[in-house]
């Protein structure tokens, strides 16, 4: 384990299908490509990354609970659960960690059911609409937040 502050980057359902999933909306990069980008950026920022994905709401809740004692912050793309999950909202609130909400697309330009987020209220801020580069922006923002808090 490294001594660097750890950022949990959590990805929700269907994000394991990036690359083949609606590339016109989500781009051609795979989640593995994005993970590798995140490790590179984190190294530049003096952070370490725990990069995870799950298709299961309860598993995402457990990962957030485990981060409470381990991580310095959470970047989360809750995917479809953004718009439905009180359980993820509650877990993020309970974590007491700085949270950044992240989306590849801009949900506000899409169907109306994507305009509601249960995560925004428990996040320091949100990044949406910049594709995979949003993950780099998220790490930059988290780096700043953690510097300010230390
Ligand atoms: C998403 C947007 C959500 O509305 C959608 O359900 C996703 C991905 C995004 O990254 O743009 O699965 O979170």
PDB file of C-alpha atoms and ligand atoms in Angstrom:
ATOM      1  CA  UNK A   1       0.000   0.000   0.000  1.00  0.00           C
ATOM      2  CA  UNK A   2       1.285   3.486  -0.806  1.00  0.00           C
ATOM      3  CA  UNK A   3       1.481   6.358   1.688  1.00  0.00           C
ATOM      4  CA  UNK A   4      -0.065   8.748  -0.828  1.00  0.00           C
ATOM      5  CA  UNK A   5      -3.591   9.988  -0.115  1.00  0.00           C
ATOM      6  CA  UNK A   6      -5.997   7.612  -1.832  1.00  0.00           C
ATOM      7  CA  UNK A   7      -8.908   8.691  -4.006  1.00  0.00           C
ATOM      8  CA  UNK A   8     -11.660   6.154  -4.569  1.00  0.00           C
ATOM      9  CA  UNK A   9     -12.929   6.452  -8.147  1.00  0.00           C
ATOM     10  CA  UNK A  10     -16.205   4.606  -8.285  1.00  0.00           C
ATOM     11  CA  UNK A  11     -18.078   3.698 -11.453  1.00  0.00           C
ATOM     12  CA  UNK A  12     -21.653   2.504 -11.540  1.00  0.00           C
ATOM     13  CA  UNK A  13     -23.657   0.171 -13.766  1.00  0.00           C
ATOM     14  CA  UNK A  14     -22.933  -0.310 -17.464  1.00  0.00           C
ATOM     15  CA  UNK A  15     -19.709   1.685 -17.330  1.00  0.00           C
ATOM     16  CA  UNK A  16     -17.834  -1.628 -17.737  1.00  0.00           C
ATOM     17  CA  UNK A  17     -19.279  -1.533 -21.277  1.00  0.00           C
ATOM     18  CA  UNK A  18     -17.614   1.738 -22.272  1.00  0.00           C
ATOM     19  CA  UNK A  19     -16.106   1.478 -25.725  1.00  0.00           C
ATOM     20  CA  UNK A  20     -19.088  -0.463 -27.077  1.00  0.00           C
ATOM     21  CA  UNK A  21     -21.881   1.364 -25.224  1.00  0.00           C
ATOM     22  CA  UNK A  22     -23.402   4.219 -27.265  1.00  0.00           C
ATOM     23  CA  UNK A  23     -19.990   5.564 -28.368  1.00  0.00           C
ATOM     24  CA  UNK A  24     -21.620   8.679 -29.839  1.00  0.00           C
ATOM     25  CA  UNK A  25     -22.556   9.634 -26.261  1.00  0.00           C
ATOM     26  CA  UNK A  26     -19.853   8.014 -24.143  1.00  0.00           C
ATOM     27  CA  UNK A  27     -16.879   7.891 -26.494  1.00  0.00           C
ATOM     28  CA  UNK A  28     -14.666   5.061 -27.741  1.00  0.00           C
ATOM     29  CA  UNK A  29     -12.385   4.667 -24.739  1.00  0.00           C
ATOM     30  CA  UNK A  30     -12.827   1.666 -22.483  1.00  0.00           C
ATOM     31  CA  UNK A  31     -13.007   1.851 -18.705  1.00  0.00           C
ATOM     32  CA  UNK A  32      -9.504   0.306 -18.632  1.00  0.00           C
ATOM     33  CA  UNK A  33      -8.252   3.230 -20.788  1.00  0.00           C
ATOM     34  CA  UNK A  34      -9.805   5.675 -18.333  1.00  0.00           C
ATOM     35  CA  UNK A  35      -8.363   3.823 -15.353  1.00  0.00           C
ATOM     36  CA  UNK A  36      -4.880   4.055 -16.837  1.00  0.00           C
ATOM     37  CA  UNK A  37      -5.371   7.812 -17.482  1.00  0.00           C
ATOM     38  CA  UNK A  38      -6.421   8.235 -13.846  1.00  0.00           C
ATOM     39  CA  UNK A  39      -3.349   6.442 -12.488  1.00  0.00           C
ATOM     40  CA  UNK A  40      -1.096   8.676 -14.617  1.00  0.00           C
ATOM     41  CA  UNK A  41      -2.777  11.894 -13.485  1.00  0.00           C
ATOM     42  CA  UNK A  42      -2.897  10.792  -9.855  1.00  0.00           C
ATOM     43  CA  UNK A  43       0.855  10.132  -9.936  1.00  0.00           C
ATOM     44  CA  UNK A  44       1.424  13.713 -11.213  1.00  0.00           C
ATOM     45  CA  UNK A  45      -0.695  15.017  -8.343  1.00  0.00           C
ATOM     46  CA  UNK A  46       0.885  12.895  -5.607  1.00  0.00           C
ATOM     47  CA  UNK A  47      -2.280  10.852  -5.119  1.00  0.00           C
ATOM     48  CA  UNK A  48      -3.053   7.168  -5.395  1.00  0.00           C
ATOM     49  CA  UNK A  49      -6.208   5.796  -6.968  1.00  0.00           C
ATOM     50  CA  UNK A  50      -8.463   2.903  -6.104  1.00  0.00           C
ATOM     51  CA  UNK A  51     -10.484   2.511  -9.314  1.00  0.00           C
ATOM     52  CA  UNK A  52     -13.632   0.368  -9.080  1.00  0.00           C
ATOM     53  CA  UNK A  53     -16.771  -0.498 -11.013  1.00  0.00           C
ATOM     54  CA  UNK A  54     -19.908  -2.365 -10.042  1.00  0.00           C
ATOM     55  CA  UNK A  55     -23.276  -3.041 -11.606  1.00  0.00           C
ATOM     56  CA  UNK A  56     -24.830  -3.569  -8.147  1.00  0.00           C
ATOM     57  CA  UNK A  57     -26.189  -0.805  -5.959  1.00  0.00           C
ATOM     58  CA  UNK A  58     -25.451  -2.581  -2.653  1.00  0.00           C
ATOM     59  CA  UNK A  59     -21.883  -3.297  -3.720  1.00  0.00           C
ATOM     60  CA  UNK A  60     -21.367   0.389  -4.502  1.00  0.00           C
ATOM     61  CA  UNK A  61     -22.772   1.247  -1.049  1.00  0.00           C
ATOM     62  CA  UNK A  62     -20.330  -1.204   0.592  1.00  0.00           C
ATOM     63  CA  UNK A  63     -17.381   0.244  -1.340  1.00  0.00           C
ATOM     64  CA  UNK A  64     -18.331   3.744  -0.166  1.00  0.00           C
ATOM     65  CA  UNK A  65     -18.618   2.531   3.437  1.00  0.00           C
ATOM     66  CA  UNK A  66     -15.166   0.911   3.237  1.00  0.00           C
ATOM     67  CA  UNK A  67     -13.664   4.120   1.838  1.00  0.00           C
ATOM     68  CA  UNK A  68     -14.645   5.972   4.998  1.00  0.00           C
ATOM     69  CA  UNK A  69     -11.550   4.790   6.882  1.00  0.00           C
ATOM     70  CA  UNK A  70      -9.189   4.466   3.940  1.00  0.00           C
ATOM     71  CA  UNK A  71      -9.729   7.126   1.317  1.00  0.00           C
ATOM     72  CA  UNK A  72      -9.140  10.875   1.339  1.00  0.00           C
ATOM     73  CA  UNK A  73     -11.932  11.532  -1.150  1.00  0.00           C
ATOM     74  CA  UNK A  74     -14.393   9.954  -3.562  1.00  0.00           C
ATOM     75  CA  UNK A  75     -14.966  10.655  -7.244  1.00  0.00           C
ATOM     76  CA  UNK A  76     -18.125   8.896  -8.340  1.00  0.00           C
ATOM     77  CA  UNK A  77     -19.829   8.310 -11.643  1.00  0.00           C
ATOM     78  CA  UNK A  78     -22.964   6.664 -10.277  1.00  0.00           C
ATOM     79  CA  UNK A  79     -24.259   6.128 -13.853  1.00  0.00           C
ATOM     80  CA  UNK A  80     -27.965   5.140 -13.842  1.00  0.00           C
ATOM     81  CA  UNK A  81     -28.068   5.146 -10.015  1.00  0.00           C
ATOM     82  CA  UNK A  82     -27.453   8.902 -10.093  1.00  0.00           C
ATOM     83  CA  UNK A  83     -31.113   9.351 -10.855  1.00  0.00           C
ATOM     84  CA  UNK A  84     -32.593   6.795  -8.450  1.00  0.00           C
ATOM     85  CA  UNK A  85     -30.416   5.892  -5.484  1.00  0.00           C
ATOM     86  CA  UNK A  86     -31.223   7.196  -2.026  1.00  0.00           C
ATOM     87  CA  UNK A  87     -28.915   4.442  -0.685  1.00  0.00           C
ATOM     88  CA  UNK A  88     -25.877   5.833  -2.536  1.00  0.00           C
ATOM     89  CA  UNK A  89     -26.803   9.367  -1.442  1.00  0.00           C
ATOM     90  CA  UNK A  90     -26.953   8.179   2.195  1.00  0.00           C
ATOM     91  CA  UNK A  91     -23.653   6.261   1.966  1.00  0.00           C
ATOM     92  CA  UNK A  92     -21.836   9.256   0.466  1.00  0.00           C
ATOM     93  CA  UNK A  93     -23.186  11.512   3.184  1.00  0.00           C
ATOM     94  CA  UNK A  94     -22.125   9.052   5.877  1.00  0.00           C
ATOM     95  CA  UNK A  95     -18.622   8.772   4.412  1.00  0.00           C
ATOM     96  CA  UNK A  96     -17.808  12.297   5.587  1.00  0.00           C
ATOM     97  CA  UNK A  97     -15.358  12.546   2.674  1.00  0.00           C
ATOM     98  CA  UNK A  98     -15.169  15.154  -0.087  1.00  0.00           C
ATOM     99  CA  UNK A  99     -17.221  13.824  -2.998  1.00  0.00           C
ATOM    100  CA  UNK A 100     -17.049  14.835  -6.657  1.00  0.00           C
ATOM    101  CA  UNK A 101     -19.902  13.771  -8.937  1.00  0.00           C
ATOM    102  CA  UNK A 102     -18.795  12.906 -12.437  1.00  0.00           C
ATOM    103  CA  UNK A 103     -20.561  12.163 -15.718  1.00  0.00           C
ATOM    104  CA  UNK A 104     -19.095  11.572 -19.155  1.00  0.00           C
ATOM    105  CA  UNK A 105     -22.149  13.085 -20.847  1.00  0.00           C
ATOM    106  CA  UNK A 106     -24.095  16.136 -19.748  1.00  0.00           C
ATOM    107  CA  UNK A 107     -27.275  14.617 -18.270  1.00  0.00           C
ATOM    108  CA  UNK A 108     -29.037  18.001 -18.411  1.00  0.00           C
ATOM    109  CA  UNK A 109     -28.927  17.922 -22.211  1.00  0.00           C
ATOM    110  CA  UNK A 110     -30.565  14.490 -22.258  1.00  0.00           C
ATOM    111  CA  UNK A 111     -33.883  12.874 -21.276  1.00  0.00           C
ATOM    112  CA  UNK A 112     -35.743  14.570 -18.418  1.00  0.00           C
ATOM    113  CA  UNK A 113     -35.326  11.522 -16.112  1.00  0.00           C
ATOM    114  CA  UNK A 114     -31.590  12.268 -16.160  1.00  0.00           C
ATOM    115  CA  UNK A 115     -32.117  15.811 -14.884  1.00  0.00           C
ATOM    116  CA  UNK A 116     -32.563  14.599 -11.315  1.00  0.00           C
ATOM    117  CA  UNK A 117     -29.479  13.625  -9.308  1.00  0.00           C
ATOM    118  CA  UNK A 118     -29.556  12.157  -5.802  1.00  0.00           C
ATOM    119  CA  UNK A 119     -25.791  12.709  -5.599  1.00  0.00           C
ATOM    120  CA  UNK A 120     -25.443  16.429  -6.335  1.00  0.00           C
ATOM    121  CA  UNK A 121     -26.691  17.383  -2.866  1.00  0.00           C
ATOM    122  CA  UNK A 122     -23.897  15.436  -1.156  1.00  0.00           C
ATOM    123  CA  UNK A 123     -21.115  16.423  -3.578  1.00  0.00           C
ATOM    124  CA  UNK A 124     -18.691  19.346  -3.327  1.00  0.00           C
ATOM    125  CA  UNK A 125     -19.197  19.803  -7.045  1.00  0.00           C
ATOM    126  CA  UNK A 126     -20.068  18.097 -10.302  1.00  0.00           C
ATOM    127  CA  UNK A 127     -18.239  17.600 -13.594  1.00  0.00           C
ATOM    128  CA  UNK A 128     -20.291  16.613 -16.647  1.00  0.00           C
ATOM    129  CA  UNK A 129     -20.088  16.681 -20.406  1.00  0.00           C
ATOM    130  CA  UNK A 130     -16.316  16.442 -20.955  1.00  0.00           C
ATOM    131  CA  UNK A 131     -16.164  12.727 -21.766  1.00  0.00           C
ATOM    132  CA  UNK A 132     -13.245  10.759 -20.350  1.00  0.00           C
ATOM    133  CA  UNK A 133     -11.301  13.985 -19.728  1.00  0.00           C
ATOM    134  CA  UNK A 134     -13.788  14.599 -16.902  1.00  0.00           C
ATOM    135  CA  UNK A 135     -11.909  11.999 -14.832  1.00  0.00           C
ATOM    136  CA  UNK A 136      -8.688  14.020 -15.155  1.00  0.00           C
ATOM    137  CA  UNK A 137     -10.585  17.188 -14.260  1.00  0.00           C
ATOM    138  CA  UNK A 138     -12.078  15.353 -11.283  1.00  0.00           C
ATOM    139  CA  UNK A 139      -8.644  14.346 -10.002  1.00  0.00           C
ATOM    140  CA  UNK A 140      -7.339  17.905 -10.452  1.00  0.00           C
ATOM    141  CA  UNK A 141     -10.295  19.229  -8.474  1.00  0.00           C
ATOM    142  CA  UNK A 142      -9.843  16.587  -5.778  1.00  0.00           C
ATOM    143  CA  UNK A 143      -6.130  17.419  -5.537  1.00  0.00           C
ATOM    144  CA  UNK A 144      -7.046  21.058  -4.870  1.00  0.00           C
ATOM    145  CA  UNK A 145      -9.678  20.144  -2.301  1.00  0.00           C
ATOM    146  CA  UNK A 146      -7.283  17.902  -0.386  1.00  0.00           C
ATOM    147  CA  UNK A 147      -4.510  20.518  -0.459  1.00  0.00           C
ATOM    148  CA  UNK A 148      -6.904  23.050   1.001  1.00  0.00           C
ATOM    149  CA  UNK A 149      -8.048  20.638   3.729  1.00  0.00           C
ATOM    150  CA  UNK A 150      -4.535  19.599   4.811  1.00  0.00           C
TER     151      UNK A 150
HETATM  152  C1  LIG B   1     -23.709   8.833 -17.003  1.00  0.00           C
HETATM  153  C2  LIG B   1     -25.043   9.520 -17.273  1.00  0.00           C
HETATM  154  C3  LIG B   1     -26.199   8.692 -16.718  1.00  0.00           C
HETATM  155  O1  LIG B   1     -27.435   9.335 -16.994  1.00  0.00           O
HETATM  156  C4  LIG B   1     -26.222   7.320 -17.369  1.00  0.00           C
HETATM  157  O2  LIG B   1     -27.254   6.527 -16.805  1.00  0.00           O
HETATM  158  C5  LIG B   1     -24.920   6.636 -17.305  1.00  0.00           C
HETATM  159  C6  LIG B   1     -23.694   7.404 -17.510  1.00  0.00           C
HETATM  160  C7  LIG B   1     -22.532   9.562 -17.697  1.00  0.00           C
HETATM  161  O3  LIG B   1     -21.403   9.272 -17.355  1.00  0.00           O
HETATM  162  O4  LIG B   1     -22.751  10.389 -18.584  1.00  0.00           O
HETATM  163  O5  LIG B   1     -24.854   5.413 -17.194  1.00  0.00           O
HETATM  164  O6  LIG B   1     -23.466   8.842 -15.607  1.00  0.00           O
END
